[in-house]
Coordinates of C-alpha atoms and ligand atoms in Angstrom, one line a residue:
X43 CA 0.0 0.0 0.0
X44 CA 1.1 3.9 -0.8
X45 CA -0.2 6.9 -0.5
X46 CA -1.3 8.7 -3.3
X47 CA -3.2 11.8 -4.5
X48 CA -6.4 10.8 -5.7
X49 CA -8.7 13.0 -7.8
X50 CA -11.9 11.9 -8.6
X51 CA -15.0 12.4 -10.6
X52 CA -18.8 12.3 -9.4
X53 CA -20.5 10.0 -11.9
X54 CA -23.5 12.6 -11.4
X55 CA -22.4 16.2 -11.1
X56 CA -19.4 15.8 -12.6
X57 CA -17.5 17.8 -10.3
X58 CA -13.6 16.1 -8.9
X59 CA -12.0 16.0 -5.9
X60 CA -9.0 16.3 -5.0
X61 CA -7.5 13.6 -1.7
X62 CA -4.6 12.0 -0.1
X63 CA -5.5 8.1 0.1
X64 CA -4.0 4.8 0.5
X65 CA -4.2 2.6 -2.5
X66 CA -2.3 -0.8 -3.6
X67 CA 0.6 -1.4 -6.0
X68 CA -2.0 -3.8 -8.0
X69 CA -3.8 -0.6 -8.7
X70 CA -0.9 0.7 -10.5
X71 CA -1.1 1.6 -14.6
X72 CA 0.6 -1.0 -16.6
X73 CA 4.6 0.0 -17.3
X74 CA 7.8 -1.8 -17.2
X75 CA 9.8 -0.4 -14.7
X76 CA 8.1 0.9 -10.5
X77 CA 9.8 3.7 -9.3
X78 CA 9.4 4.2 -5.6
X79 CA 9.1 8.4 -6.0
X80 CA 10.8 10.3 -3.8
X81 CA 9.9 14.2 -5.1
X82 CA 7.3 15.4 -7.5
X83 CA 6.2 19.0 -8.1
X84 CA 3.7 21.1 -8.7
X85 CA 3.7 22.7 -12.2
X86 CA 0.7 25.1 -14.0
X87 CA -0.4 21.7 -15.5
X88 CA -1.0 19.9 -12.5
X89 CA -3.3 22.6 -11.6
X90 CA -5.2 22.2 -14.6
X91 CA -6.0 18.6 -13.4
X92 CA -6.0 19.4 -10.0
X93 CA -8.6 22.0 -10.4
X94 CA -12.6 22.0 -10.3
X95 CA -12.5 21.1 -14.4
X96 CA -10.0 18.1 -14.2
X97 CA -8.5 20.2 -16.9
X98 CA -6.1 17.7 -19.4
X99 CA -6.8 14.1 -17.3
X100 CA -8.2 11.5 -19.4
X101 CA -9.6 9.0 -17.0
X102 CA -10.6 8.6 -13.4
X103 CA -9.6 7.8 -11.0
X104 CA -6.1 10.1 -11.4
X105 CA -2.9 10.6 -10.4
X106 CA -1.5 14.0 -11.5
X107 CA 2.1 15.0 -11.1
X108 CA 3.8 15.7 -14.8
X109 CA 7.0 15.2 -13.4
X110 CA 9.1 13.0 -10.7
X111 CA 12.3 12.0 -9.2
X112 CA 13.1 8.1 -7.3
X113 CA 14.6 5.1 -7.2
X114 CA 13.8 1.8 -9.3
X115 CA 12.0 -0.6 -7.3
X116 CA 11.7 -3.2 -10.2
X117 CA 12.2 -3.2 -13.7
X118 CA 11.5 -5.6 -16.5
X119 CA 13.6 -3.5 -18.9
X120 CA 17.6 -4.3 -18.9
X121 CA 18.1 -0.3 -19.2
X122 CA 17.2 0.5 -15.6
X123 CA 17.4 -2.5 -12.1
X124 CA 16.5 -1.9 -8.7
X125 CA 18.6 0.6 -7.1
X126 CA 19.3 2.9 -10.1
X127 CA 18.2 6.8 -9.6
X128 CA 15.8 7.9 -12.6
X129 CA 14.3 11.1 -13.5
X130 CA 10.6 11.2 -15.5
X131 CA 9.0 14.2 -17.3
X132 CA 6.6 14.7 -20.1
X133 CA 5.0 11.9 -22.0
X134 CA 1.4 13.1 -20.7
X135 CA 2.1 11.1 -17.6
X136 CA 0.4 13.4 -14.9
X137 CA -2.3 13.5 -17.6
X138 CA -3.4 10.2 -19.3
X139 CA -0.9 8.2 -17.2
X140 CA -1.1 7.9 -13.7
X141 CA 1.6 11.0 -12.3
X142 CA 4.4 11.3 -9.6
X143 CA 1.9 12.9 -7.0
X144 CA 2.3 9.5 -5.1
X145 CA 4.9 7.2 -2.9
X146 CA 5.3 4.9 -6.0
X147 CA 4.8 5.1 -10.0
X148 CA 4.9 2.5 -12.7
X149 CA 6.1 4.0 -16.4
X150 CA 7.1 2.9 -19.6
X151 CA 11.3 2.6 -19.1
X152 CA 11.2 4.7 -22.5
X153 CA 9.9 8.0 -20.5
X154 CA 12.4 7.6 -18.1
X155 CA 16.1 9.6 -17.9
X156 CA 18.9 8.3 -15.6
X157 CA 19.7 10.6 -12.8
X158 CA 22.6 12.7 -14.1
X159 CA 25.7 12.5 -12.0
X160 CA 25.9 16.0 -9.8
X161 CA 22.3 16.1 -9.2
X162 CA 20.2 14.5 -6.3
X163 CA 16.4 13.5 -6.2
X164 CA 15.4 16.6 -4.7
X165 CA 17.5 18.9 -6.9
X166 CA 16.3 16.9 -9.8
X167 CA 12.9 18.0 -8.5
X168 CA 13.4 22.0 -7.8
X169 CA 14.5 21.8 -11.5
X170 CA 11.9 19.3 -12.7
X171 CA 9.6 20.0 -16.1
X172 CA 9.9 23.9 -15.9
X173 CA 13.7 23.7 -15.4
X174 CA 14.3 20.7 -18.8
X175 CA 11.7 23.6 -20.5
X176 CA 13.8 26.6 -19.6
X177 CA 17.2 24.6 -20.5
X178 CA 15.6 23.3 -24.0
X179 CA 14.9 27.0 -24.3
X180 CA 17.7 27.8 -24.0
X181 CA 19.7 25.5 -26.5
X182 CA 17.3 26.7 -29.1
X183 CA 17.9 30.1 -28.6
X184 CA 22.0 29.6 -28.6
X185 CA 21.3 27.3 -32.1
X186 CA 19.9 29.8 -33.7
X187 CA 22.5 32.5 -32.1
X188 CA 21.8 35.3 -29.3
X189 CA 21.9 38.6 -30.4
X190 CA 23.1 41.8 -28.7
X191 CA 21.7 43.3 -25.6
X192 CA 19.4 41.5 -22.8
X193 CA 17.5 38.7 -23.1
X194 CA 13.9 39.1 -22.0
X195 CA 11.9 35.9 -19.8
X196 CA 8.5 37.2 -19.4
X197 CA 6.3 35.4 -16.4
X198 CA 9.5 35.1 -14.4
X199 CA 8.9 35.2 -11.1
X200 CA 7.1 31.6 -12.1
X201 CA 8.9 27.8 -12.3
X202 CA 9.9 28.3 -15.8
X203 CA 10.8 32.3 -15.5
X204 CA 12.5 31.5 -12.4
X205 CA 15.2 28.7 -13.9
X206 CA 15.7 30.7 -17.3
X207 CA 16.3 33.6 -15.1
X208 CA 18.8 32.1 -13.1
X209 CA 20.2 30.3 -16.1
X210 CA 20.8 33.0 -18.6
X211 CA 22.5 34.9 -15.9
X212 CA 25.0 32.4 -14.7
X213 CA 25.5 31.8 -18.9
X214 CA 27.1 35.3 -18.7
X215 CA 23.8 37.4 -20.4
X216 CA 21.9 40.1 -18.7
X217 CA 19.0 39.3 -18.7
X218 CA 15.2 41.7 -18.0
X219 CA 12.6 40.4 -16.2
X220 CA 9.2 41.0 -16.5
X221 CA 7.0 39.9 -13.4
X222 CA 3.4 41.4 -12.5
X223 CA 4.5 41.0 -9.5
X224 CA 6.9 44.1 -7.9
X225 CA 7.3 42.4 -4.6
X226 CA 9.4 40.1 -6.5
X227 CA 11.5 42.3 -7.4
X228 CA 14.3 41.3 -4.8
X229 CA 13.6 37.5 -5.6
X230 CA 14.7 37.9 -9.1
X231 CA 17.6 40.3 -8.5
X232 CA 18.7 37.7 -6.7
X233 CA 19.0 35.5 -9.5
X234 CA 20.7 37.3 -11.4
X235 CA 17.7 39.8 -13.4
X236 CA 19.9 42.9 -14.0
X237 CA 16.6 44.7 -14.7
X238 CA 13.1 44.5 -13.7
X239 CA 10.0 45.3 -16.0
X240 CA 7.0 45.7 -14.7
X241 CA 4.5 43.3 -16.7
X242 CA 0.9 46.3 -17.8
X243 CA 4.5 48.4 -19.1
X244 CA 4.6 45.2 -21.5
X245 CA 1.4 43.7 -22.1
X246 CA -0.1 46.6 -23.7
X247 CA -1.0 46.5 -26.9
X248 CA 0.4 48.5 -29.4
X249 CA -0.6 49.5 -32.6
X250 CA 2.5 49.7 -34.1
X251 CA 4.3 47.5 -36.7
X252 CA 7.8 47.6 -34.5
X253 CA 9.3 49.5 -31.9
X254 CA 12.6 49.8 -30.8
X255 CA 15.4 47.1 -31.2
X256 CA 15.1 46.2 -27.3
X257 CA 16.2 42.1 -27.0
X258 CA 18.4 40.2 -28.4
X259 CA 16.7 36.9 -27.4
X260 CA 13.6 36.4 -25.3
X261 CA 11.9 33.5 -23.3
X262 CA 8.6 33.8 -22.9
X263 CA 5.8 31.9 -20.5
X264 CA 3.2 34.0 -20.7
X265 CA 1.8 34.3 -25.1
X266 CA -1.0 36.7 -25.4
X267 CA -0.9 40.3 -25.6
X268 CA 2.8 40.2 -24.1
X269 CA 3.9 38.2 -26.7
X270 CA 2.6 40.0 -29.4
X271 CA 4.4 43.5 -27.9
X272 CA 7.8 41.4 -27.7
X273 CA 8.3 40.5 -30.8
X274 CA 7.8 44.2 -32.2
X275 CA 10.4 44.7 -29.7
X276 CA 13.4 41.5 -31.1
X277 CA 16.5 42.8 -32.4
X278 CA 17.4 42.5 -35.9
X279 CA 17.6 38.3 -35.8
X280 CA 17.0 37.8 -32.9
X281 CA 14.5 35.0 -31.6
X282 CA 11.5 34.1 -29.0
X283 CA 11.4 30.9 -27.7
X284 CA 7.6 30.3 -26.7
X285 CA 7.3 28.0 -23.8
X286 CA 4.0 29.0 -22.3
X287 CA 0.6 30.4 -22.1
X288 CA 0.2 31.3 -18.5
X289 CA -1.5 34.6 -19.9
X290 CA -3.7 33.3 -22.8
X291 CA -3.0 31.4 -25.9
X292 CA -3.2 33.9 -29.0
X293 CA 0.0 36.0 -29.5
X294 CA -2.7 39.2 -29.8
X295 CA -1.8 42.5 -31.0
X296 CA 1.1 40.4 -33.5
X297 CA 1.8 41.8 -36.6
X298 CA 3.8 39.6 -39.0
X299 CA 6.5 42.7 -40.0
X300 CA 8.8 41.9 -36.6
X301 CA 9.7 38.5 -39.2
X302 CA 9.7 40.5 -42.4
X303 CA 11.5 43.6 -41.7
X304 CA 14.1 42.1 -39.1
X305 CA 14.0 38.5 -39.1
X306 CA 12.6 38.1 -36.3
X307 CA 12.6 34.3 -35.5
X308 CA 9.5 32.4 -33.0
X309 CA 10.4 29.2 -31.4
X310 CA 8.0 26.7 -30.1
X311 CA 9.6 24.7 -27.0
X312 CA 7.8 21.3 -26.2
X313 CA 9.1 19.4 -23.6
X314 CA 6.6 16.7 -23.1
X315 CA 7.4 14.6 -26.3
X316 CA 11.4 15.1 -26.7
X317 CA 13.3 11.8 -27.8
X318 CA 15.2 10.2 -24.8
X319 CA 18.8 11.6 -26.5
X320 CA 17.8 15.3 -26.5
X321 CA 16.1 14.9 -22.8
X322 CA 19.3 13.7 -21.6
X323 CA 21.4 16.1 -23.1
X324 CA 19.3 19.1 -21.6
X325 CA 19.8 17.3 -18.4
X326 CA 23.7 16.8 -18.6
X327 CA 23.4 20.4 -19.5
X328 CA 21.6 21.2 -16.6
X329 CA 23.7 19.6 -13.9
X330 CA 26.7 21.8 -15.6
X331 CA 25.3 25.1 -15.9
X332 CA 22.1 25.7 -13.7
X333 CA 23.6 27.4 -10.3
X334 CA 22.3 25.3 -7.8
X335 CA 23.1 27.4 -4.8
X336 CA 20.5 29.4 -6.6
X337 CA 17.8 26.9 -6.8
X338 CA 17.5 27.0 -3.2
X339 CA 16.1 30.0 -3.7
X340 CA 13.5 29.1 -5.7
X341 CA 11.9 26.2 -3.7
X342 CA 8.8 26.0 -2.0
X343 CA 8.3 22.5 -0.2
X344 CA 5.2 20.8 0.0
X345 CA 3.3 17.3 1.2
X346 CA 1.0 15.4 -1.0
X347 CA -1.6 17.0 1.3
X348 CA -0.7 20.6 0.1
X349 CA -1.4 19.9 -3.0
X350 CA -4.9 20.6 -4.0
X351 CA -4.8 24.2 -2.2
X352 CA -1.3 25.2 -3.7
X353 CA -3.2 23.7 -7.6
X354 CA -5.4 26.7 -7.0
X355 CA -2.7 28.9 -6.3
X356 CA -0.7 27.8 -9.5
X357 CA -3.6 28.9 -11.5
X358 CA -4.2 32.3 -9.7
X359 CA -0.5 33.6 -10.6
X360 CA 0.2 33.3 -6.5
X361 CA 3.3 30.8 -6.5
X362 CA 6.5 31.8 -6.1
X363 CA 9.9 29.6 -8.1
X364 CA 9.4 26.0 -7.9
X365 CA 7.2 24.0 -5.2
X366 CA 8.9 20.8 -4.7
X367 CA 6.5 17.5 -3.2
X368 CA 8.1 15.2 -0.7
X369 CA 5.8 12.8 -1.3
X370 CA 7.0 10.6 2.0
X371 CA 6.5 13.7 4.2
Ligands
LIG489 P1 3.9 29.3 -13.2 O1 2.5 29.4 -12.8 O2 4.9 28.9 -12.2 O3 4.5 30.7 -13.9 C1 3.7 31.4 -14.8 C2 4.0 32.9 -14.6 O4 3.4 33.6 -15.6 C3 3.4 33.4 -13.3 O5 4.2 33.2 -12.2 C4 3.3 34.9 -13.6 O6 4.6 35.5 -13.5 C5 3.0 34.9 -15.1 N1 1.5 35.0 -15.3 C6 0.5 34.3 -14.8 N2 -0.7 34.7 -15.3 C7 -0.4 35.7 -16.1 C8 -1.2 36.6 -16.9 N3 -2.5 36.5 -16.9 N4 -0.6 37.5 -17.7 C9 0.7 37.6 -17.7 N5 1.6 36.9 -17.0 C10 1.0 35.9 -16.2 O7 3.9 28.3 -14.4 P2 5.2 27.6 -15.1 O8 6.4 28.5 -15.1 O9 5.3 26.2 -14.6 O10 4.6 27.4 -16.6 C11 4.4 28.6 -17.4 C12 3.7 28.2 -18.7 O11 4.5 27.3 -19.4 C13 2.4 27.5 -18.5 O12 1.5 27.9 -19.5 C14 2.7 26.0 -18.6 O13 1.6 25.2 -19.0 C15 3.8 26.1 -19.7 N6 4.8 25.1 -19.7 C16 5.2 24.6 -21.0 C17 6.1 23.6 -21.1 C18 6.6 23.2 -22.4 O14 7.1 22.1 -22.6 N7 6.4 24.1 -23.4 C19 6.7 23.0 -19.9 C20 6.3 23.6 -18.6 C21 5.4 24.6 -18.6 P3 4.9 36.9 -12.8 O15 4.1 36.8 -11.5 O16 6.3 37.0 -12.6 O17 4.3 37.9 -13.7

């Protein structure tokens, strides 16, 4: 027996509900390899499922949790035995798979990354989805070269804004921040934002076809009117990689001149279905270059019991950085 976030639907109203209970391994999704979890977290998606709508999960009873950190408990794959330390995100697990908001999981051994070497469970875990996401940002932006002058993360007080934050700065770029948020100001100082933007100076629309040559790269979390003023904004060249929606999905206000006149290049970031080589890469690049005495920082812990409170806090733009689950807590 383990204990496990349960969310379930009423046959009648169709509402869901979200509860710690006890349930058995034979209750388990089929998978080749058990993981007994030791962190999860809590990401925007998680409170889509965790939420009154059930959001993105398929079928009830659920487990959310998109993303988690453990140790093999048994494995009928040769890649992975008892013992080893693995890392899982993406793959829709959390969503039509049962998640890591629970003592144990059972997964497919494809989803699954080894631990990289430099990194423990927990640290895994305070970088987790929104940390691979900012890093696979990241390499895109560098492939397709970063211009002159700061790069911009919009939404960054949040998990993604937070680690591409930290990141970029530690890479050696000055980087702007754009938070709604002014009492984060000191927060994201102190990860290395050399400048701090508040977010209604950005999100308004514009009726312009450009505006001044600002960034020379962006990352950006938040899409709708924000995205659209940022790209009038790009240097010559310079790109946007997309990652999120936290603030509506249309780019609104967009014109299509920004990729005319200068080039401007948009980069859609998807970190649920990358191939196991480019997940592991991103990781080995993570335990490199992502300051970890910065991560600290950014963590939040929580219980499994925390978790259908802090799902509504997700969704209301009211969480700090990274909450990281200690599921045996
Ligand atoms: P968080 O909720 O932690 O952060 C989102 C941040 O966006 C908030 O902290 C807030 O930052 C800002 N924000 C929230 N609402 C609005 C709004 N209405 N208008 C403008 N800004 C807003 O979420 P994550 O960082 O975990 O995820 C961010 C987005 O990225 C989500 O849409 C998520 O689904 C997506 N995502 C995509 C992935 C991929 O593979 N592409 C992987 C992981 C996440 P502040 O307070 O600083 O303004």
């Amino acid at each position: 027996m383990f204990n496990a976030l349960i969310i379930r639907k009423d046959a009648e109203s169709g509402t869901t509900t979200a509860a710690v209970e006890e349930i058995a391994d034979t209750d388990l999704p089929a998978g080749e390899v058990t993981v007994s979890v030791e962190y999860s977290t809590l990401n925007y998606k998680d409170g889509l499922c965790i939420g009154p709508g059930g959001g993105l999960v398929r079928n009830y009873p659920h487990v959310p949790g998109i993303d988690f950190a453990g140790t093999v408990e048994a494995s009928s794959d040769d890649r992975y035995a008892p013992g080893d330390k693995v890392v899982l995100t993406g793959w829709r697990v959390g969503e039509a798979h049962w998640g890591g908001h629970a003592q144990k999981a059972r997964v497919k051994a494809d989803w699954l990354v080894p631990l990289p070497e430099g990194l423990d469970t927990r640290q895994a875990m305070a970088v987790g989805t929104a940390g691979l996401t900012a890093m696979l940002a990241v390499m895109a932006l560098e492939a397709q070269g970063i211009k002159e002058g700061p790069i911009l993360v919009t939404g960054a007080a949040g998990g993604v804004g937070s680690i591409a934050t930290a990141l970029l700065a530690r890479l050696g770029h000055e980087v702007a921040a754009v938070t709604g948020r002014p009492e984060q100001a000191e927060y994201l100082t102190g990860l290395g934002a050399t400048e701090i933007i508040a977010r209604d100076d950005l999100a308004e629309a514009t009726r312009k076809p450009l505006e001044g040559e600002r960034w020379g790269g962006a990352v950006d979390a938040v899409a709708g009117a924000m995205l659209g003023r940022v790209l009038k904004q790009m240097r010559y060249g310079a790109s946007v990689a997309a990652i999120g929606l936290a603030g509506g999905a249309e780019i609104e206000g967009a014109l299509i001149t920004p990729f005319i006149l200068r080039g401007v290049n948009l980069l859609g970031i998807d970190s649920v279905m990358q191939p196991f080589e480019a997940r592991q890469r991103a990781w080995e690049r993570i335990a490199r270059d992502l300051p970890m005495d910065r991560l600290e920082e950014m963590v939040q812990p929580a219980t499994l019991a925390d978790l259908p409170q802090l799902g509504a806090d997700i969704l209301a733009g009211r969480v700090k950085g990274r909450v990281v689950v200690d599921v045996n807590a």
